[in-house]
Amino acid sequence: MTITVVGSLAYDAVTTPSGRRDRMLGGAATHFALAASMFDQVRVVGPVGGDFSEAHLSVLRTRGTLTDDVEVITEGKTFFWRGEYGWDLNSRETLDTQLGVFEHFEPRLSQAARECDVLFLANIQPALQASVLDQCVGPRWTALDSMNLWIDIARQDLIAVIERVDCLVLNDAELRQLTGKPSIVGAAREVLGMGPTAVIAKQGEYGAVLVTADGVFSVPAYPVDSVVDPTGAGDSFAGGLTGYLSSNVGMPVDHDLLATAMAYGTAAASFNVEEFGTERVERLTVEEVQTRVSELHRMTQFTNPTPEASRV
Ligand code: AMP
């Protein structure tokens, strides 16, 4: 099966308690593609500027990711984001966002990109996400990620595209911001009323929650000893999840399959945070991911007490 992803392709400047990088490869679509390509064929859609290096295009092509739909706009500048994390790595401050070539970008997808089986609308302007969705011809599964900036400045466009996808993947704080509901499950149920059949709330170091009509499922984050840079963890999570689904897309994408896919996303994200930017996921293997998925499975099992054994 094939996955098309649209989203930011970026240069990031990041400061965390472990150190800093002034200009590293980043972007939502980049982190997504690096994780998803462990499981299936990925095609990236989006523009980069003349400043985007050939070496970074090669990183995008890791594990066979196709970049024919990456448009190089020689006179423009690549999307740039600067962020800083304090000791609480769950929250960060955005210090600068420069859309660069994304400002006037009008995606025109190749036939192969349009005919994808799975479409992931990673974080970027909602109008661009909608344009890509318009051009795709009947993908079997579609999902969308976004962020507080777009909820603030393009809310109606964002809601219009959420209404058209199968799954919304969003940070818990952003889900609250979008719906005005304090409870994650309540907020997710409100989004289910808009059109999607699944909502996944990412909760950083606390894991992620899935809400569908069939119930609620929660997966903890994989416990890592050292978190160096959380940038892109949400996108690696989405990439691992979507890649796993795509490689199983013959099966119905129901609550149980999504729950298993979340374990793959969780494992991919846990590697992402152990080094800066894309450094760790570039050389990650499916076997390493599989090992952490198995450990997560063991970690989340507990004995179901029989009524007799229970003193409660
Ligand atoms: P995550 O940590 O998963 O939320 O993703 C971080 C990535 O998102 C970084 O590599 C940034 O380049 C990218 N990013 C930051 N702000 C935006 C934005 N407003 N739109 C699209 N991508 C963004």
CSV table of C-alpha atoms and ligand atoms in Angstrom, one decimal:
chain,number,residue,atom,x,y,z
A,1,MET,CA,0.0,0.0,0.0
A,2,THR,CA,1.1,3.6,-0.4
A,3,ILE,CA,1.0,6.6,1.9
A,4,THR,CA,0.9,10.2,0.7
A,5,VAL,CA,1.8,12.8,3.3
A,6,VAL,CA,1.6,16.6,3.1
A,7,GLY,CA,3.1,18.8,5.9
A,8,SER,CA,5.9,21.0,6.7
A,9,LEU,CA,9.5,20.3,5.4
A,10,ALA,CA,11.6,22.5,7.6
A,11,TYR,CA,14.7,23.8,9.2
A,12,ASP,CA,14.4,23.9,13.0
A,13,ALA,CA,16.4,25.8,15.6
A,14,VAL,CA,15.8,24.0,18.9
A,15,THR,CA,17.0,24.5,22.5
A,16,THR,CA,16.4,21.9,25.2
A,17,PRO,CA,18.0,21.3,28.6
A,18,SER,CA,20.4,18.9,26.8
A,19,GLY,CA,21.7,21.4,24.3
A,20,ARG,CA,20.9,23.2,21.1
A,21,ARG,CA,20.8,22.9,17.3
A,22,ASP,CA,20.7,26.1,15.2
A,23,ARG,CA,19.6,24.7,11.9
A,24,MET,CA,18.6,21.0,11.7
A,25,LEU,CA,16.3,19.1,9.4
A,26,GLY,CA,12.8,19.1,10.7
A,27,GLY,CA,9.1,19.5,9.7
A,28,ALA,CA,6.1,17.5,10.4
A,29,ALA,CA,6.1,15.7,7.1
A,30,THR,CA,9.8,14.9,7.5
A,31,HIS,CA,9.4,13.3,10.9
A,32,PHE,CA,6.3,11.5,9.8
A,33,ALA,CA,7.9,10.1,6.6
A,34,LEU,CA,11.0,8.8,8.5
A,35,ALA,CA,8.8,6.8,10.9
A,36,ALA,CA,6.2,5.6,8.4
A,37,SER,CA,8.7,4.5,5.8
A,38,MET,CA,9.8,1.6,8.2
A,39,PHE,CA,6.4,0.0,7.3
A,40,ASP,CA,5.3,1.1,3.8
A,41,GLN,CA,6.0,3.2,0.8
A,42,VAL,CA,5.7,6.9,1.5
A,43,ARG,CA,5.4,9.9,-0.9
A,44,VAL,CA,6.1,13.4,0.5
A,45,VAL,CA,4.2,16.4,-0.9
A,46,GLY,CA,5.4,19.9,-0.1
A,47,PRO,CA,7.8,22.7,-1.1
A,48,VAL,CA,11.4,23.5,0.0
A,49,GLY,CA,13.5,26.6,-0.8
A,50,GLY,CA,16.7,26.9,-2.7
A,51,ASP,CA,18.5,26.7,0.7
A,52,PHE,CA,17.4,23.1,1.2
A,53,SER,CA,20.4,20.9,0.9
A,54,GLU,CA,20.8,17.8,-1.3
A,55,ALA,CA,22.0,16.0,1.8
A,56,HIS,CA,18.7,16.7,3.5
A,57,LEU,CA,16.8,15.5,0.4
A,58,SER,CA,18.7,12.3,0.8
A,59,VAL,CA,17.6,12.0,4.4
A,60,LEU,CA,14.0,12.4,3.3
A,61,ARG,CA,14.6,9.6,0.9
A,62,THR,CA,15.6,7.2,3.7
A,63,ARG,CA,14.0,3.8,3.3
A,64,GLY,CA,12.8,4.6,-0.2
A,65,THR,CA,10.5,7.6,0.5
A,66,LEU,CA,9.6,9.2,-2.8
A,67,THR,CA,10.3,12.9,-3.2
A,68,ASP,CA,9.1,13.6,-6.8
A,69,ASP,CA,6.3,15.6,-5.2
A,70,VAL,CA,8.7,17.8,-3.3
A,71,GLU,CA,8.9,21.1,-5.2
A,72,VAL,CA,12.1,23.0,-5.0
A,73,ILE,CA,11.4,26.7,-5.2
A,74,THR,CA,14.9,28.0,-5.9
A,75,GLU,CA,14.2,31.7,-5.2
A,76,GLY,CA,12.3,30.9,-1.9
A,77,LYS,CA,13.3,29.9,1.6
A,78,THR,CA,12.5,26.7,3.4
A,79,PHE,CA,9.9,26.8,6.3
A,80,PHE,CA,11.7,27.7,9.5
A,81,TRP,CA,10.7,27.1,13.1
A,82,ARG,CA,12.4,28.0,16.3
A,83,GLY,CA,11.4,26.5,19.7
A,84,GLU,CA,12.6,26.2,23.2
A,85,TYR,CA,11.9,23.6,25.9
A,86,GLY,CA,12.4,24.0,29.7
A,87,TRP,CA,12.8,21.1,32.2
A,88,ASP,CA,9.1,20.2,31.6
A,89,LEU,CA,9.7,18.8,28.1
A,90,ASN,CA,6.0,18.4,27.7
A,91,SER,CA,5.6,22.1,27.0
A,92,ARG,CA,7.6,24.3,24.7
A,93,GLU,CA,7.6,27.8,23.5
A,94,THR,CA,7.5,28.7,19.8
A,95,LEU,CA,9.9,31.7,19.3
A,96,ASP,CA,9.6,32.0,15.5
A,97,THR,CA,7.7,30.5,12.6
A,98,GLN,CA,8.6,31.6,9.0
A,99,LEU,CA,6.3,30.0,6.4
A,100,GLY,CA,8.7,30.8,3.6
A,101,VAL,CA,7.8,28.8,0.5
A,102,PHE,CA,4.6,27.5,2.2
A,103,GLU,CA,3.1,31.0,2.0
A,104,HIS,CA,2.2,30.9,-1.6
A,105,PHE,CA,2.4,27.1,-2.3
A,106,GLU,CA,-0.3,25.5,-4.3
A,107,PRO,CA,0.1,21.7,-4.3
A,108,ARG,CA,-0.3,19.9,-7.6
A,109,LEU,CA,0.0,16.2,-6.9
A,110,SER,CA,1.4,13.7,-9.3
A,111,GLN,CA,-1.0,10.9,-10.4
A,112,ALA,CA,0.8,8.4,-8.1
A,113,ALA,CA,0.4,10.7,-5.1
A,114,ARG,CA,-3.3,11.2,-5.8
A,115,GLU,CA,-3.8,7.4,-6.0
A,116,CYS,CA,-2.5,6.7,-2.5
A,117,ASP,CA,-4.2,4.1,-0.3
A,118,VAL,CA,-3.6,6.2,2.9
A,119,LEU,CA,-3.4,10.0,3.2
A,120,PHE,CA,-1.9,11.8,6.1
A,121,LEU,CA,-2.4,15.5,6.4
A,122,ALA,CA,0.5,16.4,8.7
A,123,ASN,CA,0.7,19.8,10.3
A,124,ILE,CA,0.5,22.8,7.9
A,125,GLN,CA,-2.0,25.4,6.9
A,126,PRO,CA,-5.5,23.7,6.8
A,127,ALA,CA,-6.2,25.2,3.3
A,128,LEU,CA,-3.2,23.3,1.9
A,129,GLN,CA,-4.4,20.1,3.7
A,130,ALA,CA,-7.8,20.6,2.0
A,131,SER,CA,-6.3,21.1,-1.4
A,132,VAL,CA,-4.3,17.8,-1.1
A,133,LEU,CA,-7.4,16.0,0.1
A,134,ASP,CA,-9.4,17.4,-2.9
A,135,GLN,CA,-6.9,15.9,-5.3
A,136,CYS,CA,-6.7,12.4,-3.8
A,137,VAL,CA,-8.9,9.8,-5.4
A,138,GLY,CA,-10.6,7.8,-2.8
A,139,PRO,CA,-7.9,6.9,-0.2
A,140,ARG,CA,-9.0,4.0,2.1
A,141,TRP,CA,-8.0,5.9,5.2
A,142,THR,CA,-7.3,9.6,5.9
A,143,ALA,CA,-6.0,11.4,9.0
A,144,LEU,CA,-5.1,14.9,10.0
A,145,ASP,CA,-2.8,16.6,12.5
A,146,SER,CA,-2.7,20.3,13.3
A,147,MET,CA,-1.6,22.7,16.0
A,148,ASN,CA,-2.6,25.7,18.2
A,149,LEU,CA,-1.4,28.2,15.6
A,150,TRP,CA,-3.9,27.0,13.0
A,151,ILE,CA,-6.7,26.7,15.6
A,152,ASP,CA,-6.0,30.4,16.4
A,153,ILE,CA,-5.7,31.8,12.9
A,154,ALA,CA,-7.5,29.4,10.6
A,155,ARG,CA,-10.2,27.8,12.7
A,156,GLN,CA,-13.0,27.6,10.1
A,157,ASP,CA,-10.6,26.1,7.5
A,158,LEU,CA,-9.4,23.6,10.0
A,159,ILE,CA,-12.9,22.5,11.0
A,160,ALA,CA,-13.9,22.2,7.4
A,161,VAL,CA,-11.0,19.7,6.7
A,162,ILE,CA,-11.5,17.8,10.0
A,163,GLU,CA,-15.1,17.1,8.9
A,164,ARG,CA,-13.7,15.2,5.9
A,165,VAL,CA,-11.1,12.9,7.4
A,166,ASP,CA,-11.4,9.5,9.1
A,167,CYS,CA,-9.2,10.3,12.1
A,168,LEU,CA,-8.0,13.4,13.9
A,169,VAL,CA,-4.7,13.2,15.7
A,170,LEU,CA,-4.1,16.2,18.0
A,171,ASN,CA,-2.3,17.1,21.2
A,172,ASP,CA,-4.6,17.0,24.3
A,173,ALA,CA,-4.2,20.8,24.9
A,174,GLU,CA,-5.1,21.5,21.3
A,175,LEU,CA,-8.1,19.2,21.4
A,176,ARG,CA,-9.3,21.2,24.4
A,177,GLN,CA,-8.6,24.5,22.6
A,178,LEU,CA,-10.5,23.3,19.5
A,179,THR,CA,-13.6,22.2,21.3
A,180,GLY,CA,-13.6,24.3,24.5
A,181,LYS,CA,-14.1,21.1,26.5
A,182,PRO,CA,-11.9,20.3,29.5
A,183,SER,CA,-12.3,16.5,29.3
A,184,ILE,CA,-10.3,14.8,26.6
A,185,VAL,CA,-12.9,12.1,26.2
A,186,GLY,CA,-15.7,14.7,26.0
A,187,ALA,CA,-13.7,16.8,23.5
A,188,ALA,CA,-12.9,13.7,21.4
A,189,ARG,CA,-16.6,12.7,21.4
A,190,GLU,CA,-17.5,16.2,20.2
A,191,VAL,CA,-15.0,15.8,17.3
A,192,LEU,CA,-16.6,12.4,16.5
A,193,GLY,CA,-19.8,14.3,16.0
A,194,MET,CA,-18.1,16.4,13.2
A,195,GLY,CA,-17.3,13.4,10.9
A,196,PRO,CA,-14.2,11.5,11.9
A,197,THR,CA,-14.7,7.9,13.2
A,198,ALA,CA,-11.6,8.1,15.4
A,199,VAL,CA,-9.8,10.7,17.5
A,200,ILE,CA,-6.4,10.3,19.0
A,201,ALA,CA,-5.2,12.7,21.6
A,202,LYS,CA,-1.4,12.8,22.1
A,203,GLN,CA,-0.3,13.5,25.6
A,204,GLY,CA,3.5,13.7,25.3
A,205,GLU,CA,5.2,11.8,28.1
A,206,TYR,CA,1.9,10.5,29.3
A,207,GLY,CA,1.1,8.6,26.2
A,208,ALA,CA,-2.0,8.8,23.9
A,209,VAL,CA,-5.7,8.1,24.1
A,210,LEU,CA,-7.9,6.8,21.3
A,211,VAL,CA,-11.7,7.5,21.2
A,212,THR,CA,-14.0,5.8,18.8
A,213,ALA,CA,-17.7,4.8,18.9
A,214,ASP,CA,-16.5,1.5,20.2
A,215,GLY,CA,-14.8,2.9,23.3
A,216,VAL,CA,-11.7,4.5,24.8
A,217,PHE,CA,-8.2,3.0,24.7
A,218,SER,CA,-5.1,4.5,26.3
A,219,VAL,CA,-1.4,3.7,25.8
A,220,PRO,CA,1.4,5.0,28.0
A,221,ALA,CA,4.5,6.5,26.5
A,222,TYR,CA,7.4,4.0,26.3
A,223,PRO,CA,9.6,4.9,29.3
A,224,VAL,CA,12.9,6.2,28.2
A,225,ASP,CA,15.8,7.1,30.5
A,226,SER,CA,16.8,10.2,28.6
A,227,VAL,CA,14.8,12.7,26.6
A,228,VAL,CA,17.1,14.9,24.6
A,229,ASP,CA,14.7,16.6,22.2
A,230,PRO,CA,11.0,16.0,21.9
A,231,THR,CA,10.7,17.9,18.6
A,232,GLY,CA,8.9,15.7,16.0
A,233,ALA,CA,7.7,13.1,18.6
A,234,GLY,CA,4.1,13.7,17.7
A,235,ASP,CA,4.9,13.3,14.0
A,236,SER,CA,6.9,10.1,14.5
A,237,PHE,CA,4.0,8.8,16.6
A,238,ALA,CA,1.7,9.5,13.7
A,239,GLY,CA,4.1,8.1,11.2
A,240,GLY,CA,4.6,4.8,13.1
A,241,LEU,CA,0.8,4.5,13.6
A,242,THR,CA,-0.1,5.3,10.0
A,243,GLY,CA,2.7,3.1,8.6
A,244,TYR,CA,1.5,0.2,10.6
A,245,LEU,CA,-2.1,0.7,9.5
A,246,SER,CA,-1.1,1.1,5.9
A,247,SER,CA,0.8,-2.2,5.9
A,248,ASN,CA,-2.5,-3.8,7.3
A,249,VAL,CA,-4.9,-1.7,5.3
A,250,GLY,CA,-6.6,-4.9,3.9
A,251,MET,CA,-8.0,-5.2,7.4
A,252,PRO,CA,-10.8,-2.9,8.6
A,253,VAL,CA,-9.4,0.1,10.3
A,254,ASP,CA,-11.4,-0.5,13.5
A,255,HIS,CA,-10.9,0.3,17.2
A,256,ASP,CA,-8.6,-2.7,17.8
A,257,LEU,CA,-6.4,-2.2,14.8
A,258,LEU,CA,-6.0,1.5,15.7
A,259,ALA,CA,-5.1,0.5,19.3
A,260,THR,CA,-2.3,-1.8,18.0
A,261,ALA,CA,-1.1,0.8,15.6
A,262,MET,CA,-0.8,3.3,18.5
A,263,ALA,CA,1.7,1.0,20.1
A,264,TYR,CA,3.8,1.2,16.9
A,265,GLY,CA,3.5,5.0,17.0
A,266,THR,CA,4.4,5.1,20.6
A,267,ALA,CA,7.6,3.0,20.1
A,268,ALA,CA,8.7,5.2,17.1
A,269,ALA,CA,8.2,8.4,19.1
A,270,SER,CA,10.2,7.0,22.0
A,271,PHE,CA,13.3,6.7,19.7
A,272,ASN,CA,12.7,10.1,18.2
A,273,VAL,CA,13.1,11.9,21.6
A,274,GLU,CA,16.4,10.2,22.5
A,275,GLU,CA,18.4,12.4,20.1
A,276,PHE,CA,18.0,15.8,18.4
A,277,GLY,CA,15.7,16.2,15.4
A,278,THR,CA,15.7,13.3,12.9
A,279,GLU,CA,19.1,11.9,14.1
A,280,ARG,CA,17.8,8.7,15.8
A,281,VAL,CA,14.9,7.8,13.5
A,282,GLU,CA,17.1,8.1,10.4
A,283,ARG,CA,18.9,4.9,11.5
A,284,LEU,CA,16.0,3.2,13.3
A,285,THR,CA,15.0,-0.4,12.3
A,286,VAL,CA,11.6,-2.1,12.4
A,287,GLU,CA,13.2,-4.7,14.7
A,288,GLU,CA,14.0,-2.1,17.3
A,289,VAL,CA,10.5,-0.7,17.1
A,290,GLN,CA,9.1,-4.2,17.4
A,291,THR,CA,11.1,-4.9,20.6
A,292,ARG,CA,9.6,-1.8,22.3
A,293,VAL,CA,6.1,-2.7,21.1
A,294,SER,CA,6.5,-6.1,22.7
A,295,GLU,CA,7.8,-4.4,25.9
A,296,LEU,CA,4.9,-2.0,25.9
A,297,HIS,CA,2.5,-4.9,25.5
A,298,ARG,CA,4.1,-6.6,28.6
A,299,MET,CA,4.0,-3.4,30.6
A,300,THR,CA,0.3,-2.8,30.1
A,301,GLN,CA,-0.8,-6.3,31.1
A,302,PHE,CA,-2.2,-6.8,34.6
A,303,THR,CA,-4.0,-9.6,36.2
A,304,ASN,CA,-7.8,-9.2,36.1
A,305,PRO,CA,-8.9,-9.9,39.7
A,306,THR,CA,-11.7,-12.5,40.1
A,307,PRO,CA,-14.6,-11.2,42.1
A,308,GLU,CA,-13.6,-13.6,44.9
A,309,ALA,CA,-10.0,-12.3,45.1
A,310,SER,CA,-11.2,-8.7,45.2
A,311,ARG,CA,-11.5,-7.2,48.7
A,312,VAL,CA,-12.9,-4.0,47.3
B,1,AMP,P1,6.0,18.0,16.9
B,1,AMP,O1,7.1,18.2,17.9
B,1,AMP,O2,5.6,16.6,16.6
B,1,AMP,O3,4.8,18.9,17.2
B,1,AMP,O4,6.5,18.6,15.5
B,1,AMP,C1,7.5,19.5,15.4
B,1,AMP,C2,7.8,19.9,14.0
B,1,AMP,O5,6.7,20.7,13.5
B,1,AMP,C3,9.0,20.7,13.8
B,1,AMP,O6,10.0,20.0,13.1
B,1,AMP,C4,8.6,22.0,13.1
B,1,AMP,O7,9.3,22.3,11.9
B,1,AMP,C5,7.2,21.7,12.7
B,1,AMP,N1,6.3,22.9,12.9
B,1,AMP,C6,6.4,23.8,13.9
B,1,AMP,N2,5.4,24.7,13.8
B,1,AMP,C7,4.7,24.4,12.7
B,1,AMP,C8,3.6,25.0,12.0
B,1,AMP,N3,3.0,26.1,12.4
B,1,AMP,N4,3.1,24.4,10.9
B,1,AMP,C9,3.7,23.3,10.5
B,1,AMP,N5,4.8,22.7,11.0
B,1,AMP,C10,5.3,23.2,12.1
